[in-house]
Amino acid sequence: TIESWVSIASNHDFLAVTQPACVINAGIPVEVGATLVRARSDGEWSTGAGPKAKINIIPLGDQGFALGLSGNTLWNLNTGQNVGSNINVPFTIQATKDLRININGGWFYDSVARVNYGTYGAGFEWNFVQPLTLIGEVFGLAGPRQEARSVTEPRAQLGLRWTPAEAFDIDLIYGRNITGENANWLTLGLNLRF
């Protein structure tokens, strides 16, 4: 799979991410991959990269729910410094044939600020008409506030996913405060599955 997106903020911040991954059998299926990031924040450009992994502990099946575990770490390639790591536990409920509810919690370590945060999120995917899905999410960090930029203020985004074929979909999402900078964001995403 390859998940990629480009986000542009009202304050001129920019974020481009691609995450190629594949599934290996390590006794259970494990998705391993990488995160590659190019970003502009407050007019300064940076490039980042790091490994990521995901495990479906309980795959979505007849029971109507799924449980997973994911984690990643990222290095700033300009400075060689590790910028952070996280672990996330996503829980999905298949509420109806066309509606999924996603809840997650976890931990994030900001190694630049040397601060630990709790992470949280709740969202939905409603396939109201083929091939369109309405997607929405509220998420954030729980922990100490950092100067004027409050990274602990909740974030939200809402958008549409177009899935013209099973192998790929395109997202168009509007969000608020995505990286704690109190700006509005527009994101275009592309997901490929093979």
mmCIF file of C-alpha atoms in Angstrom:
data_model
loop_
_atom_site.group_PDB
_atom_site.id
_atom_site.type_symbol
_atom_site.label_atom_id
_atom_site.label_comp_id
_atom_site.label_asym_id
_atom_site.label_seq_id
_atom_site.Cartn_x
_atom_site.Cartn_y
_atom_site.Cartn_z
ATOM 1 C CA THR A 1 0.000 0.000 0.000
ATOM 2 C CA ILE A 2 0.945 3.619 -0.417
ATOM 3 C CA GLU A 3 -0.799 6.386 1.519
ATOM 4 C CA SER A 4 0.127 9.926 0.459
ATOM 5 C CA TRP A 5 -1.223 13.391 1.117
ATOM 6 C CA VAL A 6 -0.458 17.054 0.634
ATOM 7 C CA SER A 7 -1.789 19.662 3.087
ATOM 8 C CA ILE A 8 -1.732 23.451 2.788
ATOM 9 C CA ALA A 9 -2.589 25.742 5.719
ATOM 10 C CA SER A 10 -4.111 29.226 5.796
ATOM 11 C CA ASN A 11 -0.908 30.466 7.503
ATOM 12 C CA HIS A 12 1.166 29.108 4.546
ATOM 13 C CA ASP A 13 2.464 26.032 6.416
ATOM 14 C CA PHE A 14 2.784 22.987 4.140
ATOM 15 C CA LEU A 15 2.961 19.240 4.672
ATOM 16 C CA ALA A 16 3.597 16.463 2.115
ATOM 17 C CA VAL A 17 3.679 12.869 3.363
ATOM 18 C CA THR A 18 4.037 9.493 1.690
ATOM 19 C CA GLN A 19 3.903 6.167 3.528
ATOM 20 C CA PRO A 20 4.751 3.082 1.460
ATOM 21 C CA ALA A 21 4.176 -0.216 3.285
ATOM 22 C CA CYS A 22 3.889 -3.957 2.794
ATOM 23 C CA VAL A 23 2.599 -6.847 4.902
ATOM 24 C CA ILE A 24 4.983 -9.503 6.160
ATOM 25 C CA ASN A 25 4.081 -12.672 8.039
ATOM 26 C CA ALA A 26 5.832 -12.665 11.424
ATOM 27 C CA GLY A 27 3.580 -15.340 12.889
ATOM 28 C CA ILE A 28 0.783 -12.809 12.413
ATOM 29 C CA PRO A 29 0.450 -10.304 9.560
ATOM 30 C CA VAL A 30 2.443 -7.141 10.292
ATOM 31 C CA GLU A 31 2.403 -4.071 8.056
ATOM 32 C CA VAL A 32 5.874 -2.489 7.941
ATOM 33 C CA GLY A 33 6.785 0.636 6.075
ATOM 34 C CA ALA A 34 8.255 4.091 6.161
ATOM 35 C CA THR A 35 7.093 7.662 6.562
ATOM 36 C CA LEU A 36 8.644 10.340 4.346
ATOM 37 C CA VAL A 37 7.778 13.979 5.113
ATOM 38 C CA ARG A 38 8.512 17.358 3.529
ATOM 39 C CA ALA A 39 7.192 20.284 5.569
ATOM 40 C CA ARG A 40 7.251 24.060 5.874
ATOM 41 C CA SER A 41 6.460 25.589 9.255
ATOM 42 C CA ASP A 42 6.835 29.310 10.000
ATOM 43 C CA GLY A 43 8.640 29.678 6.664
ATOM 44 C CA GLU A 44 11.296 27.037 7.421
ATOM 45 C CA TRP A 45 11.543 23.835 5.365
ATOM 46 C CA SER A 46 12.395 20.419 6.791
ATOM 47 C CA THR A 47 12.532 16.830 5.575
ATOM 48 C CA GLY A 48 11.837 13.807 7.747
ATOM 49 C CA ALA A 49 11.829 10.022 7.515
ATOM 50 C CA GLY A 50 11.323 7.046 9.757
ATOM 51 C CA PRO A 51 9.978 3.503 10.109
ATOM 52 C CA LYS A 52 6.400 2.553 10.984
ATOM 53 C CA ALA A 53 4.555 -0.676 11.791
ATOM 54 C CA LYS A 54 0.923 -1.779 12.238
ATOM 55 C CA ILE A 55 -0.609 -4.984 13.593
ATOM 56 C CA ASN A 56 -4.251 -6.092 13.443
ATOM 57 C CA ILE A 57 -4.624 -7.752 16.841
ATOM 58 C CA ILE A 58 -8.310 -8.483 16.181
ATOM 59 C CA PRO A 59 -9.208 -8.138 12.469
ATOM 60 C CA LEU A 60 -12.632 -6.740 11.565
ATOM 61 C CA GLY A 61 -14.882 -9.752 11.134
ATOM 62 C CA ASP A 62 -18.320 -11.038 12.066
ATOM 63 C CA GLN A 63 -17.936 -9.756 15.635
ATOM 64 C CA GLY A 64 -18.292 -6.179 14.270
ATOM 65 C CA PHE A 65 -15.139 -4.655 15.749
ATOM 66 C CA ALA A 66 -11.377 -4.580 15.275
ATOM 67 C CA LEU A 67 -8.393 -3.748 17.467
ATOM 68 C CA GLY A 68 -4.921 -2.783 16.303
ATOM 69 C CA LEU A 69 -1.548 -1.454 17.380
ATOM 70 C CA SER A 70 0.662 0.952 15.437
ATOM 71 C CA GLY A 71 3.841 2.846 16.045
ATOM 72 C CA ASN A 72 6.416 5.014 14.319
ATOM 73 C CA THR A 73 9.367 7.297 14.890
ATOM 74 C CA LEU A 74 10.618 10.188 12.752
ATOM 75 C CA TRP A 75 14.001 11.859 12.206
ATOM 76 C CA ASN A 76 14.639 15.326 10.815
ATOM 77 C CA LEU A 77 16.968 14.589 7.891
ATOM 78 C CA ASN A 78 18.282 18.182 7.903
ATOM 79 C CA THR A 79 19.618 17.919 11.469
ATOM 80 C CA GLY A 80 19.774 14.154 12.077
ATOM 81 C CA GLN A 81 17.701 14.676 15.234
ATOM 82 C CA ASN A 82 14.860 12.354 16.217
ATOM 83 C CA VAL A 83 11.766 14.560 16.401
ATOM 84 C CA GLY A 84 9.339 12.126 17.980
ATOM 85 C CA SER A 85 7.832 8.680 18.376
ATOM 86 C CA ASN A 86 4.335 7.391 18.990
ATOM 87 C CA ILE A 87 2.320 4.291 19.778
ATOM 88 C CA ASN A 88 -1.387 4.153 18.946
ATOM 89 C CA VAL A 89 -4.178 1.677 19.720
ATOM 90 C CA PRO A 90 -7.021 2.017 17.180
ATOM 91 C CA PHE A 91 -10.432 0.428 17.849
ATOM 92 C CA THR A 92 -12.991 0.203 15.025
ATOM 93 C CA ILE A 93 -16.706 -0.558 15.351
ATOM 94 C CA GLN A 94 -18.689 -1.567 12.244
ATOM 95 C CA ALA A 95 -21.917 0.127 13.401
ATOM 96 C CA THR A 96 -23.833 -0.635 10.170
ATOM 97 C CA LYS A 97 -22.922 -1.935 6.724
ATOM 98 C CA ASP A 98 -22.129 1.643 5.643
ATOM 99 C CA LEU A 99 -20.875 3.240 8.907
ATOM 100 C CA ARG A 100 -17.633 2.688 10.804
ATOM 101 C CA ILE A 101 -16.732 4.409 14.053
ATOM 102 C CA ASN A 102 -13.037 4.720 14.914
ATOM 103 C CA ILE A 103 -11.680 5.435 18.396
ATOM 104 C CA ASN A 104 -8.007 5.535 19.340
ATOM 105 C CA GLY A 105 -5.679 6.379 22.162
ATOM 106 C CA GLY A 106 -1.956 6.253 22.647
ATOM 107 C CA TRP A 107 1.276 8.014 23.516
ATOM 108 C CA PHE A 108 3.484 10.536 21.707
ATOM 109 C CA TYR A 109 6.968 11.649 22.738
ATOM 110 C CA ASP A 110 8.082 15.009 21.334
ATOM 111 C CA SER A 111 11.850 14.560 21.540
ATOM 112 C CA VAL A 112 12.568 18.173 20.498
ATOM 113 C CA ALA A 113 10.558 19.633 23.424
ATOM 114 C CA ARG A 114 11.247 16.501 25.559
ATOM 115 C CA VAL A 115 7.573 16.184 26.454
ATOM 116 C CA ASN A 116 5.295 13.126 26.682
ATOM 117 C CA TYR A 117 1.675 13.426 25.547
ATOM 118 C CA GLY A 118 -1.343 11.183 25.613
ATOM 119 C CA THR A 119 -3.065 10.945 22.219
ATOM 120 C CA TYR A 120 -6.770 10.564 21.510
ATOM 121 C CA GLY A 121 -9.121 10.529 18.573
ATOM 122 C CA ALA A 122 -12.624 9.635 17.451
ATOM 123 C CA GLY A 123 -13.975 9.589 13.936
ATOM 124 C CA PHE A 124 -16.352 8.045 11.461
ATOM 125 C CA GLU A 125 -16.501 6.791 7.880
ATOM 126 C CA TRP A 126 -20.004 6.869 6.373
ATOM 127 C CA ASN A 127 -20.334 5.386 2.880
ATOM 128 C CA PHE A 128 -23.608 7.215 2.188
ATOM 129 C CA VAL A 129 -23.575 6.558 -1.571
ATOM 130 C CA GLN A 130 -21.179 4.594 -3.794
ATOM 131 C CA PRO A 131 -18.418 5.632 -4.461
ATOM 132 C CA LEU A 132 -18.433 8.471 -1.842
ATOM 133 C CA THR A 133 -17.661 8.256 1.867
ATOM 134 C CA LEU A 134 -18.015 11.116 4.341
ATOM 135 C CA ILE A 135 -15.086 11.043 6.789
ATOM 136 C CA GLY A 136 -14.673 13.074 9.949
ATOM 137 C CA GLU A 137 -12.379 13.105 12.950
ATOM 138 C CA VAL A 138 -11.647 14.907 16.208
ATOM 139 C CA PHE A 139 -8.186 14.265 17.690
ATOM 140 C CA GLY A 140 -5.509 15.772 19.853
ATOM 141 C CA LEU A 141 -2.797 15.577 22.474
ATOM 142 C CA ALA A 142 -3.243 15.579 26.246
ATOM 143 C CA GLY A 143 -0.366 17.072 28.184
ATOM 144 C CA PRO A 144 1.440 20.313 28.987
ATOM 145 C CA ARG A 145 0.794 23.431 26.910
ATOM 146 C CA GLN A 146 3.759 24.791 24.948
ATOM 147 C CA GLU A 147 4.167 28.600 24.760
ATOM 148 C CA ALA A 148 1.815 30.503 22.394
ATOM 149 C CA ARG A 149 1.244 27.473 20.118
ATOM 150 C CA SER A 150 -1.034 25.215 22.061
ATOM 151 C CA VAL A 151 -0.382 21.721 20.788
ATOM 152 C CA THR A 152 -2.996 20.461 23.242
ATOM 153 C CA GLU A 153 -5.936 22.266 21.632
ATOM 154 C CA PRO A 154 -8.244 19.739 19.930
ATOM 155 C CA ARG A 155 -8.120 19.378 16.176
ATOM 156 C CA ALA A 156 -10.899 18.433 13.746
ATOM 157 C CA GLN A 157 -11.265 17.585 10.078
ATOM 158 C CA LEU A 158 -14.091 16.637 7.716
ATOM 159 C CA GLY A 159 -14.037 15.554 4.108
ATOM 160 C CA LEU A 160 -15.026 13.248 1.279
ATOM 161 C CA ARG A 161 -13.370 10.060 0.069
ATOM 162 C CA TRP A 162 -13.952 9.015 -3.553
ATOM 163 C CA THR A 163 -13.320 5.318 -4.250
ATOM 164 C CA PRO A 164 -13.761 4.752 -8.003
ATOM 165 C CA ALA A 165 -12.092 1.309 -7.744
ATOM 166 C CA GLU A 166 -11.287 -1.050 -4.870
ATOM 167 C CA ALA A 167 -7.546 -0.482 -5.339
ATOM 168 C CA PHE A 168 -7.477 3.266 -4.701
ATOM 169 C CA ASP A 169 -9.278 6.244 -3.259
ATOM 170 C CA ILE A 170 -8.862 10.012 -3.208
ATOM 171 C CA ASP A 171 -9.607 12.199 -0.175
ATOM 172 C CA LEU A 172 -10.396 15.911 -0.024
ATOM 173 C CA ILE A 173 -10.430 17.119 3.594
ATOM 174 C CA TYR A 174 -10.857 20.444 5.382
ATOM 175 C CA GLY A 175 -9.321 20.648 8.858
ATOM 176 C CA ARG A 176 -8.610 23.003 11.717
ATOM 177 C CA ASN A 177 -5.461 23.257 13.870
ATOM 178 C CA ILE A 178 -3.956 20.077 12.389
ATOM 179 C CA THR A 179 -0.464 20.586 13.860
ATOM 180 C CA GLY A 180 -1.316 22.921 16.749
ATOM 181 C CA GLU A 181 -0.764 26.201 14.863
ATOM 182 C CA ASN A 182 -4.397 27.454 14.937
ATOM 183 C CA ALA A 183 -4.777 27.506 11.134
ATOM 184 C CA ASN A 184 -7.222 26.006 8.630
ATOM 185 C CA TRP A 185 -5.911 23.197 6.402
ATOM 186 C CA LEU A 186 -6.917 21.725 3.050
ATOM 187 C CA THR A 187 -5.659 18.199 2.356
ATOM 188 C CA LEU A 188 -5.639 16.123 -0.819
ATOM 189 C CA GLY A 189 -4.857 12.447 -0.234
ATOM 190 C CA LEU A 190 -4.299 9.394 -2.423
ATOM 191 C CA ASN A 191 -4.334 5.801 -1.136
ATOM 192 C CA LEU A 192 -3.191 2.901 -3.345
ATOM 193 C CA ARG A 193 -3.687 -0.763 -2.381
ATOM 194 C CA PHE A 194 -1.987 -3.592 -4.264
#
